[in-house]
Amino acid sequence: MATDMQKLIGTSEEDDEEGMEMDVKEEDDDVENGEKHAGVAPLMVGIDGVMPARNSNSNHRFQQHQQIQEAGTPGGGGARRCRPVEEKERTKLRERHRRAITARILAGLRRHGNYNLRVRADINDVIAALAREAGWVVLPDGTTFPSRSQPQGLRHAGAPVATSSSLQMVQQQTPPASLRAVATGYQSSLEFNESRMKGVYMPSSSPYDISAIAQSQTSTMAGDGGEQTESHSLIGSSINAIDDKQVVVGIPPKLPERDFSSTPYVPVYVMLPLGVLNMKCELVDPDGLLKQLRILKSVNVDGVAVDCWWGIVEAHAPQEYNWNGYKRLFQMVRELKLKLQVMMSFHECGGNVGDDVCIPLPHWVAEIGRNNPDIFFTDREGRRNPECLSCGIDKERVLRGRTGVEVYFDYMRSFRTEFNEFFEEGIITMIQIGLGPCGELRYPSCPVKHGWRYPGIGEFQCYDQYLLKSLKKAAEARGHSFWARGPDNAGSYNSRLHETGFFCDGGDYDGYYGRFFLNWYSRVLVDHGDRVLSLATLAFEGTCIAAKLSGIHWWYKTASHATELTAGFYNPCNRDGYAAILSILKKHGAALNFTCAELHMLNHHEDLQEAQADPEGLVWQVLNAAWDAGLLIVNENALPCHDRVGYNKILDDAKPPTDPDGRHLSSFTYHRLNPHLMERHNFMEFEQFIKRMHGQVVQV
C-alpha cells in the first residue's frame, strides 16, 4: 500500500512520517478496551481503526452500558482477559504501518491540496477537513451534520456520523478552488480511489459554480446493512460492518457536466516552455521534448506554440539571424503532423510573473541603450525599462541606421523567408506579433522590477525624450504648449486611487488637460500597433496574424479605471477605450488574443474585492466588442490550470452557452507544457478538456 500511495500522491515518507507518528501505546490501550467489549456494543470499522459506534438514543446507551457491565463481570468476578505479548506486538506493527500510510496521505493533501493540516494530524482530521469543505459542520466531539440543519442531539438514522479521537480537530481554511486537489471531478488520486467505494451516492450541484462546492452536500451509503465495501486502495484498510445507520461523509461530489458533443471544433495548442532553446539557439533537451510532443499528439492536441525570441535569433549583430534551433524544432513538429503557432517576441523574458528563464534584448541593442537610454520606456522618476523598445523610436533612426519598425520588419521578413516551406504546407497556422512588454499591446506601466505590486495603479511611461517630443508637438498643435508634460499628481506605482489627485473620483483625469493627455497617450499606443501590424501583414501575407491584449481588471469598478489608463487603454466609465484598438485589428485582418478570459473565476478572492476588480465585466466588454467588429478571437489561460473547475470556465468562455449566434473562439493555447501537466491525474483532466474543446462525446 505504501508503494501505491507514493505512485498516486507522489509524496515521500521521510520527515512527514516522523512528524506525524503518534504514540502507539495509547492506541494499544484503545484496542484492548475495544476487544474487551467485542461482541457486545456494535462496532464500526473505519479508516482510523476500531471504535464503538455512537447511538443517539440515551436509553439504548444505558442498555449498552448494562450489557458491558454484565459481559465484563462474568459470575461477578470482573476478570480481564490477558492478551499474549505476540498479539500486542502485531497490533503495534499494524498501527505503525497504518500511521505511515496516514502520514503520506496527510503530506500529499498538505503539499498538493493546500489543506492546512497540523503536523500531528490524524485521519479523523482529514475526514473533518473533507466534510467541512463539502459544507458539513463537524464539532470537536465528532458530531457531524449539514450546515443548514440544527444538531438536535445526534441525528436520526441515516444522518452522517464521524468518529473522532480525543484530539480536538482543527478548523480548516477553505483553499481557493483553483488550488484544491480534492474538488469536483477526479482532481486527485485520493478522490479517484474514494469514488470507487461501493454504494457511494454523490449528489449533484449547480454546474460550474465554484461557490456550490462549499455548500451543503450529503453523501450517503446506498448499500444494505452489513454489506462490506471494497478495500480502500490508498489506506489499505477495509470498511466493514456498515449498516443502514452509518454513512461516509466528506466525499466531494461530482459536478454535472455540460454536454459539449456536437459543439464547434476549437483547436487546442500547447505553449512550449520558455527555456526550450538556449541562448545559442539550440534545443536544450531534444529527446525529452520529442517524447512530450508524442504524448501531446496521442491525446489529439492540434499543435504547439513557441516564442521566437529576438534576443536569441539576432543576438550579436544587426541582421545576422540564427534560426538553427527553430529549424530543428519545426522539423520535429512536422514529423509528428502537428501544427504551429509562432510568436514574434520583441521583448525580453525574465522579471515578470511566470518567467523562469532570462532572455534579454539583443546585445547590440543593449549597447545602444547604454549610450542612449531613451530608446527604452521611462517613468517620471527617470527609471528606464529595458524590457522592450519605446514606441517613441518607431520612426527614429537610432538603431544602427534603422528605425524601430524597420528592425521588426527585417526580423519578420527573415523568418518568413527561412521557413517558407512550413507556410506553404500549412504547418504554421498563425503568427502572433509582439507589440510591447510580454508581447502585448500596452505600456509597461506595472513593472515588478521597479517595485510595483498588485493592486497598484502603475505609472505613465512617457518620459523618454522621443515621447516627450511627441507630447510637446501635440500640445502645441492644440494651442496649449504648457500641456507638454505628464501629470504631476498621478501618484506612484503602488498608489491607490484616493491617494492621487488625478485618478480619484472627480479627479483631473476627466478635466480638459487630463482628457488631452490621455487621448495622446493612448493614441501613441494605437499608432504603434497600426504601424507594426501593417508591416506584419506584408511579411506574412496569406497567413493569419494576431495581436495580444492583456486583461487589466483591477480598479475596473471605479470611475477612472486608473490601471487601464496608465497601461494605455483610455477606458474610463464614460468612454470605450478598446474600440480604437479593435478597429486597427479589423483593418489588418488580425485576430485578437485576449488573456483575461478565465480570471473571473477568482471573483471570490478578497484581494479582487479590495482592488475593485471586475474581470468578468472586462471580458464581457472586450469580447463582445471584438465579436461585434467581426474579429477572430483566440485565447490563452493567464493562470495555471489543472482542475475540472478551471477547465469548465475556459470551456464556457470558448463556447458561450447562452450566445444566440453560437460564436466561439477560433483557437485556444494552453500555458504551458510543464511537469505538472504531465502528471497522470492532471493529464487525464487535460485529455477530457481537449475532447470537449473538439466537440467530442466524453464519457463521465
JSON list of C-alpha atoms in Angstrom, two decimals, residues 112 674-684:
[
{"chain": "A", "resi": 112, "resn": "HIS", "atom": "CA", "xyz": [-0.79, 19.19, -3.36]},
{"chain": "A", "resi": 674, "resn": "ASN", "atom": "CA", "xyz": [5.40, 21.59, -17.74]},
{"chain": "A", "resi": 675, "resn": "PRO", "atom": "CA", "xyz": [5.92, 18.61, -15.42]},
{"chain": "A", "resi": 676, "resn": "HIS", "atom": "CA", "xyz": [2.67, 19.32, -13.52]},
{"chain": "A", "resi": 677, "resn": "LEU", "atom": "CA", "xyz": [0.62, 18.96, -16.69]},
{"chain": "A", "resi": 678, "resn": "MET", "atom": "CA", "xyz": [2.27, 15.60, -17.44]},
{"chain": "A", "resi": 679, "resn": "GLU", "atom": "CA", "xyz": [1.30, 14.11, -14.06]},
{"chain": "A", "resi": 680, "resn": "ARG", "atom": "CA", "xyz": [-1.17, 11.31, -14.62]},
{"chain": "A", "resi": 681, "resn": "HIS", "atom": "CA", "xyz": [-4.28, 12.73, -12.96]},
{"chain": "A", "resi": 682, "resn": "ASN", "atom": "CA", "xyz": [-3.64, 16.23, -14.38]},
{"chain": "A", "resi": 683, "resn": "PHE", "atom": "CA", "xyz": [-3.11, 14.87, -17.87]},
{"chain": "A", "resi": 684, "resn": "MET", "atom": "CA", "xyz": [-6.31, 12.83, -17.66]}
]
